CSV table of C-alpha atoms in Angstrom, one decimal:
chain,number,residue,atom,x,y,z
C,1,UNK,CA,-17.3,1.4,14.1
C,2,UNK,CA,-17.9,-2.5,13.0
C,3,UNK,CA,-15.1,-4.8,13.0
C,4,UNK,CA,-15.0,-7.6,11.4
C,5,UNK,CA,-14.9,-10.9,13.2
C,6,UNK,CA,-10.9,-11.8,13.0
C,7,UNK,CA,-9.2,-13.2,15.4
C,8,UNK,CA,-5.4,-11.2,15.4
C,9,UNK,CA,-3.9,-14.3,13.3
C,10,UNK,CA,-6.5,-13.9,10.9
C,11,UNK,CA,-6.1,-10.2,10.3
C,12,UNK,CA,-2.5,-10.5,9.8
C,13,UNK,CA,-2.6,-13.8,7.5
C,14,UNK,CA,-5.4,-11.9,5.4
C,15,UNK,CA,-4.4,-8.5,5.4
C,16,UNK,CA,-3.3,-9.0,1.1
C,17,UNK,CA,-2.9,-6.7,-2.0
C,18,UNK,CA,-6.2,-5.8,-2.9
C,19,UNK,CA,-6.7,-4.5,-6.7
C,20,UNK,CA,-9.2,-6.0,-8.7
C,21,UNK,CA,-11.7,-6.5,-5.8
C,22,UNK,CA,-11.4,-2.4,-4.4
C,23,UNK,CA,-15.1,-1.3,-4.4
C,24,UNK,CA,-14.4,2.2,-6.8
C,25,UNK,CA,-18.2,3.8,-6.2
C,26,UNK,CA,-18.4,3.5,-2.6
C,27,UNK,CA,-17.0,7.0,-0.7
C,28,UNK,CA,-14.9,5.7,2.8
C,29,UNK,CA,-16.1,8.1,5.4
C,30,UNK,CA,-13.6,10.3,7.4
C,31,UNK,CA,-13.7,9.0,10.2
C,32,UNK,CA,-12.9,5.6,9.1
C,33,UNK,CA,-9.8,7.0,7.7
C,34,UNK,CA,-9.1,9.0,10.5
C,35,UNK,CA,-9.6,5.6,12.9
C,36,UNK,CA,-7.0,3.8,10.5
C,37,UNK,CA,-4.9,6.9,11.7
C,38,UNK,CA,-5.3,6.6,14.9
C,39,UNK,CA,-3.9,3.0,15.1
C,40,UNK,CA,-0.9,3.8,13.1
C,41,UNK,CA,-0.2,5.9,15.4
C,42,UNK,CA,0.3,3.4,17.9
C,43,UNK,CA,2.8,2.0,15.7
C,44,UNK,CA,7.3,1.6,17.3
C,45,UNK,CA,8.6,5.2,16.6
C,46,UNK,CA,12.5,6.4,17.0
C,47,UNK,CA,12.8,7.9,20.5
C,48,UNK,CA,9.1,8.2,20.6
C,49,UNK,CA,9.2,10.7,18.0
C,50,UNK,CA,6.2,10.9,16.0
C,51,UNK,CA,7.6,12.2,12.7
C,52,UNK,CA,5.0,9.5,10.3
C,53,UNK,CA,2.6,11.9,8.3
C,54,UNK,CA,-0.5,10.7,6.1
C,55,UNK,CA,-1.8,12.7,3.1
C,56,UNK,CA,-5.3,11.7,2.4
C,57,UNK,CA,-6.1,12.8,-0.8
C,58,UNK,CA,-10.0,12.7,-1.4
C,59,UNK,CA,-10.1,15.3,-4.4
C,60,UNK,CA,-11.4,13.8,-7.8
C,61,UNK,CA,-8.9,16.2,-9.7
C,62,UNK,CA,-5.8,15.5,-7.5
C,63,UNK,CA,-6.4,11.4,-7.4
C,64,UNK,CA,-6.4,11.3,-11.0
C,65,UNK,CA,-3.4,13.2,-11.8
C,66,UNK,CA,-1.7,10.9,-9.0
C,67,UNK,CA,-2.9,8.1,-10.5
C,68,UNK,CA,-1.6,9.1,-13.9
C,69,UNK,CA,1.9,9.3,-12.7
C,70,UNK,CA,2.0,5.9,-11.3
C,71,UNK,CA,0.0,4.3,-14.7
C,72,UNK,CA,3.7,6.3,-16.1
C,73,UNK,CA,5.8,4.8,-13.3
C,74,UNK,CA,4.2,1.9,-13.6
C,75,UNK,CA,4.8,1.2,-17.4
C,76,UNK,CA,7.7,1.3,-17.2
C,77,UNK,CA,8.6,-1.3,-14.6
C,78,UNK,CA,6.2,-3.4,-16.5
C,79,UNK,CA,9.0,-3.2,-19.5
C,80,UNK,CA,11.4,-4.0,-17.0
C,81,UNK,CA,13.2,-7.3,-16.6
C,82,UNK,CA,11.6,-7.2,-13.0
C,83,UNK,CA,8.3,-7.5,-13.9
C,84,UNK,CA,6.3,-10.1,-11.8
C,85,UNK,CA,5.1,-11.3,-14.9
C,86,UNK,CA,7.7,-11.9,-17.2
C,87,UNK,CA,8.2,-15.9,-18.3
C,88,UNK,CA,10.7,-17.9,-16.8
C,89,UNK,CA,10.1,-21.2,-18.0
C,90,UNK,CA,8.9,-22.8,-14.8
C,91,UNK,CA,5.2,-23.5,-15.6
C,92,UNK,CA,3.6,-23.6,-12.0
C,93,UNK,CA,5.5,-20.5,-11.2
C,94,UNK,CA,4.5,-18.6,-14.3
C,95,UNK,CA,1.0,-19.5,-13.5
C,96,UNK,CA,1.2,-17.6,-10.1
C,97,UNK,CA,3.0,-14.7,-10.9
C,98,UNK,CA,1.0,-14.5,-14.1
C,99,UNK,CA,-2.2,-14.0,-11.7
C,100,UNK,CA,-0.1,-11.4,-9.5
C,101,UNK,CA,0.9,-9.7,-12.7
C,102,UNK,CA,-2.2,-8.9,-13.6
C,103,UNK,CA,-3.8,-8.1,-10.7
C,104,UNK,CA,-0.8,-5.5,-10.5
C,105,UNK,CA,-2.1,-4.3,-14.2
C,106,UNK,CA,-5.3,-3.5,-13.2
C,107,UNK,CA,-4.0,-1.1,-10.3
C,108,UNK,CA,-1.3,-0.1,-12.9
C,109,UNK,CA,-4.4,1.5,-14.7
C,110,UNK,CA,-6.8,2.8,-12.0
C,111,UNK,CA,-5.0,3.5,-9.3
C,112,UNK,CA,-6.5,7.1,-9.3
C,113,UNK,CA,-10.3,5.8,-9.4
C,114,UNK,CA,-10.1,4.9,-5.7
C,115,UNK,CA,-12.0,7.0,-3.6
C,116,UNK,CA,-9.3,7.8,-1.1
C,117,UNK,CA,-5.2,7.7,-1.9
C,118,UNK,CA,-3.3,7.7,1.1
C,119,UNK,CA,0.6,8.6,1.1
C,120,UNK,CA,2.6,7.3,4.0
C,121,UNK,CA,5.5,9.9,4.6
C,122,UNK,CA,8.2,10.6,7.1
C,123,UNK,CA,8.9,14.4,8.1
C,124,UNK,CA,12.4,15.5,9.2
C,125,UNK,CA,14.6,18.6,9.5
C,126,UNK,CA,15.4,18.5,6.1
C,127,UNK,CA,15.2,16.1,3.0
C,128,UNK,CA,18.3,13.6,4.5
C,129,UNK,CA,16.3,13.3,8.0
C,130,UNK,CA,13.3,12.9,6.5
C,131,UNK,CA,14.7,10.1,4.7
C,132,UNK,CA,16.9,8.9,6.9
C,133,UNK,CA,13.9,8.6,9.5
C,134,UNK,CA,11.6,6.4,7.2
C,135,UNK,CA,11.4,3.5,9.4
C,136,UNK,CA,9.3,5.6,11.5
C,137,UNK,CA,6.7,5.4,8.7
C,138,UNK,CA,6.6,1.9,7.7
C,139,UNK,CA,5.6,0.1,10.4
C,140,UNK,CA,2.6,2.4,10.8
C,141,UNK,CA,1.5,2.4,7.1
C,142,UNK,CA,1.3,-1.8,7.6
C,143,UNK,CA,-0.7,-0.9,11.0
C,144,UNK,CA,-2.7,1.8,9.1
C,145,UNK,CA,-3.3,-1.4,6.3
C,146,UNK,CA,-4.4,-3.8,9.1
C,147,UNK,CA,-7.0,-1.5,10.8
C,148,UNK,CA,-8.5,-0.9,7.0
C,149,UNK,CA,-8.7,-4.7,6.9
C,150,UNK,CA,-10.5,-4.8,10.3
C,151,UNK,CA,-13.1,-2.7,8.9
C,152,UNK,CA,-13.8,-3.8,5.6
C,153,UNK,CA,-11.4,-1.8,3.3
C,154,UNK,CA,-8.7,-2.8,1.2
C,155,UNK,CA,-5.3,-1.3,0.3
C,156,UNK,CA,-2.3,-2.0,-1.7
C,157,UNK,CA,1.5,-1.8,-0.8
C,158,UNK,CA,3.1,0.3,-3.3
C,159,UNK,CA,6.2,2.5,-3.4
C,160,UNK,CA,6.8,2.9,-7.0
C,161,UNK,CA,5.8,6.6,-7.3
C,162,UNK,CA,8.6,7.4,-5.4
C,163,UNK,CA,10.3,7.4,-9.1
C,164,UNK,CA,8.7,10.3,-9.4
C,165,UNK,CA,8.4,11.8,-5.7
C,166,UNK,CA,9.3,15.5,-6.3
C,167,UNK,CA,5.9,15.3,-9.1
C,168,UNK,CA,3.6,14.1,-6.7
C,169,UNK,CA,4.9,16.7,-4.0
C,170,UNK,CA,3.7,19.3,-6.3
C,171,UNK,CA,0.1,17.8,-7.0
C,172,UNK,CA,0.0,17.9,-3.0
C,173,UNK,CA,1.7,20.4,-1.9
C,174,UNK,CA,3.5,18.0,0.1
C,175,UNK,CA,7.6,20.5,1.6
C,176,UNK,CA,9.9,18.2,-0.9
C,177,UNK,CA,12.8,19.2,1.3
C,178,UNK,CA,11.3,18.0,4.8
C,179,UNK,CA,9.3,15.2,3.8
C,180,UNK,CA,10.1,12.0,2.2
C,181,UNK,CA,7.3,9.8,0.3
C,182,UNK,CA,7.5,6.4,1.5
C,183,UNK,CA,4.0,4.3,0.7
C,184,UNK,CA,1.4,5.4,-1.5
C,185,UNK,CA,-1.8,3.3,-1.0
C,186,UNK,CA,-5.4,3.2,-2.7
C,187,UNK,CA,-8.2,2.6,0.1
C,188,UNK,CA,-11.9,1.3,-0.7
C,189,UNK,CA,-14.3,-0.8,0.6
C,190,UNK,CA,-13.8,-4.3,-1.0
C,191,UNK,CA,-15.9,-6.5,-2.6
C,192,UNK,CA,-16.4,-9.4,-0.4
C,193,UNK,CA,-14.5,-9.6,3.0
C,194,UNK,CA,-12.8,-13.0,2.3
C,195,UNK,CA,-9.4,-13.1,1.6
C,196,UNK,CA,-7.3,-16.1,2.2
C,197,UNK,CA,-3.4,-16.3,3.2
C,198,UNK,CA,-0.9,-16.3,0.4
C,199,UNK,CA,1.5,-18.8,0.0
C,200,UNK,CA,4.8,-18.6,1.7
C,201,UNK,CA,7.9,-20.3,2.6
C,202,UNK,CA,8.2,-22.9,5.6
C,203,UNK,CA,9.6,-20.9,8.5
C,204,UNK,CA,12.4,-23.2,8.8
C,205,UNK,CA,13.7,-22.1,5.4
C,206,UNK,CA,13.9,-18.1,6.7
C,207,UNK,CA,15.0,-19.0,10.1
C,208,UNK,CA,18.7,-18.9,11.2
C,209,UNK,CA,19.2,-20.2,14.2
C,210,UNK,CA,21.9,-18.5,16.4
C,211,UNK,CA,24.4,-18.0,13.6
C,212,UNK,CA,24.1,-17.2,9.4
């Protein structure tokens, strides 16, 4: 295992939406992925219940026909009135979004040429506890995102599949009824390790102190 030289700071400030710069022809060994694992594991879970579950898909066959529903999902939130890059008039902030936008286009389209898709999900009794329970999940997908940093592979938050969960369950097999979907993720190597943090608010416009 080689981690790159971050200090914590750094690997949370840099830890971005990688699309255009995923390395596609490089395989991610195993045990990377299973390392990644590991430290989502170490992730807050209710009652210190470990119900968070990762599919790994590796197969050619079943990556593509993931990645075809979510170029489906996809288009259509790119017709919709939320998408990042629809005009709004204000010229520097068209000129960002524009540069998210289609940086989310290219994923949009080759989502399922990653070598490995990964599928955060949460597993209950049935499908309300497995949905109900999906904070259990998130927090260890973002640590599963930060250890993939650390070691020189990128990822990409997305959760737009879920529009079409019950589809994906049945490319994966994955008990509709007992587990719920909650972040589906491409993970390669990327081109370059250098990634810079993205612009964000002053904390002092997020913060309220003592009272709303």
């Amino acid at each position: 295992m080689t981690l790159l030289d971050l200090t914590s700071d750094q690997l949370l400030s840099t830890t971005r939406a990688v699309r255009k710069r995923l390395d596609f022809t490089r395989p991610v060994p195993d045990d990377l992925v299973r390392e990644c694992v590991a430290m989502a594991l170490q992730a807050p879970s209710g009652s210190n219940v470990v119900t968070m579950r990762f599919v790994v898909v590796r197969d050619e066959e079943k990556r593509r026909a993931i990645g075809e529903v979510y170029r489906q999902v996809y288009a259509m939130y790119k017709a919709s009135p939320g998408y990042a890059g629809r005009l709004t008039g204000d010229a520097e902030r068209d000129r960002i979004q524009g540069r998210v936008a289609s940086s989310a286009d290219y994923l949009g389209e080759h989502m399922g040429e990653a070598p490995v898709l990964v599928i955060g999900c949460n597993e209950g009794a049935d499908r309300a506890s497995a949905g109900a329970g999906l904070g259990n999940i998130l927090p260890g997908m973002w640590s599963f995102m930060l250890a993939a940093r650390a070691r020189g592979l990128g990822t990409s938050w997305t959760s737009m599949h879920v529009a079409r969960e019950r589809d994906v369950a049945e490319i994966l097999g994955i008990p509709y009824d007992t587990v719920a979907q909650a972040v589906l993720t491409p993970l390669a190597y990327t081109n370059g390790t250098d990634f810079r943090p993205a612009g964000r608010p002053n904390p002092d416009q997020v913060i309220h102190w003592d009272t709303w």
